[in-house]
Amino acid sequence: MTTPPAATRVGRRRAQKQAQPGLLPLVIACCALVWVLVWLVTRDELSSMRGGYIAGPIAMMAAFLACRRIGAMIVVARPIRGFWRHFSHAAICVGIGTTVSVALNNNTAGISPLVAAPVLVGVTFLMLAFLQLPREVRSVQRWAQVLLDGATVAVAGALIFWYVIFELAPPGADRITQHGAALVGVGGLIALVVIGRAALSPASLVDPVALRIVAVGPLTGVVAAVLLIAGGDTGRLWSSMLAGPIVGGAMTLAAHRQQLVLSRPGVPRAPGGRSIYNALPLAAVIATAALVITVSARQLDTDQRVVIIGAVLIAAFVVARQLLGLRANEKMLVGIRRQQAELEHLAMHDPLTGLANRARFGAVLGERLDAHLPASVLLVDIDDFKMVNDTMGHAVGDQLLHEVAQRLRHHSAVTHLPARLGGDEFAVLLDTEEPVQAEAAAARILAALAVPFKVGEHQLLAHASIGVALAGPGDSADEVLRNADIAMYAAKGAGKASWARFEPRMRHEVVNHARVGSELHNAIIRHELYLMYQPVFDITTGRMSGAEALVRWHHPVRGNVSPGDFIPVAERSGLIVPLGAWVLREACEQLARWHAEYGPAAIRSINVNVAARQLRETGFVDQVAAVLSDTGLVPANLVLEVTESSVVEGRQVRDTLQALHELGVRLALDDFGTGQSSLSLLRAFPVDVLKLDKSFVDGISDGEDRGRLAVAAAVAQLAEYLNLYAVAEGIENAAQLERLRQMGYRLGQGYFMAKPLPPAEMAALMIRTTAPAVTVAT
């Protein structure tokens, strides 16, 4: 296998490292928990309690970093980002509470209001986080049921703390700190209900396992609140020391779990069916009933106690019945929720590559633009991918697309969103508006794709053209994508396997191309096009050997339009196919008319330029044969000129050229010497004529450019050895003509001999050059 460049390997390792969930916050949280456990086990009476309390703020800082990391990832859905951002705020608030604990440095019963207040604010942020998630459609009755569940748990928790936990508090304990602990405990119970409902909701986007891990935090708060009121000195110390690290560790682990799920493409898990959270309101009812029995047993006689116990048993039977019905309903909903999760995933992801699809990419880009956040788009289009499908089959093509997607994923940071927009077109959304960073990302992707792909038994290259577009003020998602698309086509026009950054002038060029393309389409229909003919002379005798047909366009408003303005538009838009068909027939019909009027000796052949797009048309050979048959010409009367870039287009083009050669049509290699594989083409290409490019004729007469002289002479000798015709293009003075004649060239064309002429003037020149003694016209 080819060894990747060092820069590519470094970039790949860097991108893979960025794509993996960060372990540092989790390691910090674990170290904090281990530290406080070691401190509790090894402490002595003289040890300062600050040594144990300090683990709480450290663990909460780790939780903040882990949650904030997800909140900054544009690769995830906006609701998930908002959810974890609120969790990072909750981590800050609880961290403030643990920091105050360090400052207070005591082991008194309850929780100080200075600690309870920020902790309760953190619990509030935790519950507000769930409002960021999409919620299932609920009726008024359903909302009332949710609120009643929360109220049931809150009231039951308050009653238990008031009548049970407070009774177990040590004598002389501060009532204010006891109420602070009770509020934290009740808040934890309510948070458990909220988390449970979110874990069971089919509309939840957060990983269910992560939600279950998060529930450890509120549960720890409830247990700590009970122990801080009713526990002894040791129980209070352990609970106060461990609460912060456990809560921080749970939040950090939950965030790490969420990152693992996000880093592994696949269908998200549907929310679980059964959960202990559903039993919380019922447990609250049972606990309250037990409290009622306990309280009534102290004040009522035997008969009254029997009535109370019977009523509670009836309530217990009803609760058991509801639990059984709830379990049956939840089992039926599991399949529905799983299917819903799969459908939602398919709606936003490409099934072949697992990347985000166009819908999700546009939604995330639109969200960033609406929030006035920096954004840039890289539009990645695989060069010549159609050739892979045509030559190796669609199965290999699909495998290549999958490998390209994986490489894009591995070389994108966690804050980037790679996507497949369709076909062989990919995109990457960047969270930056700096040109240098966007261009560096484009260069990194190009380097990654330049490494050969192992696809089955094949080693394939998949170069790409990338368009870079930076989002500007007021730009919509469609405008940014359109700008990136324009820049991508500019990169293709510059030679492919490169990137180009969008500039406003590019849009004007595209608009102009579209306008010219539309007018050209109408021009073909309205017969605004006409042909001029530039003679090809035998430079030793002065006789006319043939002529090259050149298309011209007379616009009814703008007058004559340069071929350099409309030919590229025709090739890009596909209009070159009908335009080329018209030129072929018109030129052959004109040659047939000249043969009929002046005889075949006056002019032997007509040269017609053919684009690669025409050669890829399956019926092109039949079209040429039909034109020859209709005009009465023989195949040798037609010379088709193709460029070197056309010849290397692929097997289909080469097959077409071979079929034309077998038909008897002569083939000319135009602009010879300017390509990178001219000599190798002569072995695979059935060429009859070599046309020396004008760039080698310019300055050939003064002899100063020895390189031009060498190339021109070599082409003449090569044509002689291979028994080919050599034609020198762009002859502009007598000195050039004489020098080329000395080199052995027989044929030439250029303004010195004749400019492109209309048919009538061509006929007059044809008559003059038919005479034996005629010299070359000026």
Tab-separated table of N, CA, C and O in Angstrom, residues 695-696 698-700 702-711:
chain	number	residue	atom	x	y	z
A	695	SER	N	1.273	27.983	-29.797
A	695	SER	CA	2.278	28.477	-28.859
A	695	SER	C	3.689	28.075	-29.267
A	695	SER	O	4.662	28.747	-28.897
A	696	PHE	N	3.843	27.005	-30.055
A	696	PHE	CA	5.163	26.579	-30.509
A	696	PHE	C	5.567	27.247	-31.825
A	696	PHE	O	6.732	27.205	-32.214
A	698	ASP	N	4.704	30.616	-32.428
A	698	ASP	CA	5.037	32.002	-32.073
A	698	ASP	C	6.523	32.116	-31.765
A	698	ASP	O	7.070	31.366	-30.957
A	699	GLY	N	7.180	33.039	-32.395
A	699	GLY	CA	8.596	33.286	-32.126
A	699	GLY	C	9.539	32.278	-32.719
A	699	GLY	O	10.742	32.313	-32.432
A	700	ILE	N	9.027	31.372	-33.548
A	700	ILE	CA	9.906	30.320	-34.097
A	700	ILE	C	10.872	30.872	-35.136
A	700	ILE	O	11.939	30.311	-35.377
A	702	ASP	N	12.573	33.835	-35.116
A	702	ASP	CA	13.770	34.514	-34.643
A	702	ASP	C	14.795	33.554	-34.048
A	702	ASP	O	15.963	33.908	-33.855
A	703	GLY	N	14.356	32.333	-33.702
A	703	GLY	CA	15.278	31.309	-33.234
A	703	GLY	C	15.783	31.500	-31.824
A	703	GLY	O	16.689	30.778	-31.390
A	704	GLU	N	15.248	32.475	-31.085
A	704	GLU	CA	15.726	32.716	-29.726
A	704	GLU	C	15.251	31.653	-28.747
A	704	GLU	O	15.952	31.329	-27.789
A	705	ASP	N	14.031	31.147	-28.955
A	705	ASP	CA	13.479	30.137	-28.048
A	705	ASP	C	13.833	28.752	-28.600
A	705	ASP	O	13.145	28.210	-29.468
A	706	ARG	N	14.937	28.199	-28.125
A	706	ARG	CA	15.376	26.920	-28.636
A	706	ARG	C	14.423	25.796	-28.243
A	706	ARG	O	14.330	24.781	-28.930
A	707	GLY	N	13.681	25.978	-27.142
A	707	GLY	CA	12.715	24.964	-26.736
A	707	GLY	C	11.591	24.826	-27.745
A	707	GLY	O	11.180	23.714	-28.095
A	708	ARG	N	11.091	25.976	-28.250
A	708	ARG	CA	10.033	25.913	-29.259
A	708	ARG	C	10.540	25.268	-30.543
A	708	ARG	O	9.843	24.463	-31.184
A	709	LEU	N	11.732	25.638	-30.920
A	709	LEU	CA	12.306	25.050	-32.128
A	709	LEU	C	12.435	23.539	-31.998
A	709	LEU	O	12.102	22.782	-32.915
A	710	ALA	N	12.866	23.099	-30.816
A	710	ALA	CA	13.065	21.664	-30.606
A	710	ALA	C	11.754	20.916	-30.667
A	710	ALA	O	11.653	19.845	-31.287
A	711	VAL	N	10.713	21.469	-30.030
A	711	VAL	CA	9.420	20.792	-30.028
A	711	VAL	C	8.833	20.762	-31.430
A	711	VAL	O	8.318	19.730	-31.902
